Amino acid sequence: DSSGGRLIETDINVELENVFRNVLLEIETRYLLTYRIPEGTKEGWHDIKVELEGHKAAIHARNGFYYQKEKRQ
């Protein structure tokens, strides 16, 4: 999804233990990437693509961001 998030659904309460275990494992191996918008960047939507070279891993990231210059008062 465009937010980079994920929904996990289950109908059976017995499966909840495995779902929580998998979520905890995923959280333990999470990284945070940051990006600074350069001066002169145009307002509007900007696509982003996150890739990992040399390793097999699942990447969950949003597909872009909307930039709007701060309005000074």
Short mmCIF file of C-alpha atoms in Angstrom, two decimals:
data_model
loop_
_atom_site.label_atom_id
_atom_site.label_comp_id
_atom_site.label_asym_id
_atom_site.label_seq_id
_atom_site.Cartn_x
_atom_site.Cartn_y
_atom_site.Cartn_z
CA ASP A 1 0.00 0.00 0.00
CA SER A 2 1.12 3.57 -0.50
CA SER A 3 1.80 4.09 3.22
CA GLY A 4 4.33 1.27 3.36
CA GLY A 5 2.23 -0.42 6.03
CA ARG A 6 0.78 -3.90 6.04
CA LEU A 7 -2.43 -5.50 7.32
CA ILE A 8 -2.43 -8.99 8.81
CA GLU A 9 -5.84 -10.62 9.15
CA THR A 10 -6.79 -13.91 10.80
CA ASP A 11 -10.13 -15.52 11.50
CA ILE A 12 -8.92 -18.07 14.01
CA ASN A 13 -7.79 -17.02 17.52
CA VAL A 14 -5.36 -19.95 17.63
CA GLU A 15 -3.35 -18.30 14.84
CA LEU A 16 -2.84 -15.10 16.86
CA GLU A 17 0.20 -16.44 18.71
CA ASN A 18 1.99 -17.13 15.42
CA VAL A 19 0.94 -13.76 14.01
CA PHE A 20 2.31 -11.90 17.06
CA ARG A 21 5.53 -13.94 16.97
CA ASN A 22 6.07 -13.02 13.31
CA VAL A 23 5.34 -9.33 13.99
CA LEU A 24 7.89 -9.31 16.84
CA LEU A 25 10.53 -10.90 14.61
CA GLU A 26 9.84 -8.31 11.94
CA ILE A 27 10.12 -5.41 14.40
CA GLU A 28 13.47 -6.71 15.68
CA THR A 29 14.95 -6.49 12.18
CA ARG A 30 13.61 -3.08 11.19
CA TYR A 31 15.72 -0.19 9.90
CA LEU A 32 14.84 3.47 9.55
CA LEU A 33 16.02 5.44 6.54
CA THR A 34 15.78 9.21 6.44
CA TYR A 35 15.94 11.64 3.55
CA ARG A 36 16.56 15.39 3.50
CA ILE A 37 14.83 17.32 0.77
CA PRO A 38 17.37 19.41 -1.15
CA GLU A 39 16.97 23.17 -1.57
CA GLY A 40 14.97 24.03 -4.66
CA THR A 41 12.85 20.86 -4.65
CA LYS A 42 9.55 21.45 -6.39
CA GLU A 43 6.32 21.07 -4.46
CA GLY A 44 4.18 18.05 -5.26
CA TRP A 45 4.41 14.27 -5.36
CA HIS A 46 7.84 12.59 -5.53
CA ASP A 47 8.23 8.86 -6.20
CA ILE A 48 10.74 6.91 -4.14
CA LYS A 49 12.06 3.38 -4.52
CA VAL A 50 13.95 1.53 -1.79
CA GLU A 51 16.18 -1.32 -2.93
CA LEU A 52 18.66 -3.56 -1.14
CA GLU A 53 21.64 -4.92 -3.05
CA GLY A 54 23.39 -8.15 -2.16
CA HIS A 55 20.89 -9.38 0.43
CA LYS A 56 17.52 -11.08 0.32
CA ALA A 57 15.04 -9.22 2.48
CA ALA A 58 11.48 -8.00 2.35
CA ILE A 59 11.23 -4.24 2.02
CA HIS A 60 8.11 -2.43 3.18
CA ALA A 61 8.22 1.22 2.22
CA ARG A 62 5.87 3.87 0.93
CA ASN A 63 6.07 4.54 -2.79
CA GLY A 64 6.58 8.29 -2.52
CA PHE A 65 5.88 11.47 -0.61
CA TYR A 66 4.15 14.79 -1.08
CA TYR A 67 6.32 17.85 -0.48
CA GLN A 68 4.89 21.26 0.34
CA LYS A 69 7.05 24.20 1.37
CA GLU A 70 6.43 25.48 4.88
CA LYS A 71 4.43 28.69 4.92
CA ARG A 72 6.13 31.28 7.15
CA GLN A 73 3.87 33.54 9.19
#
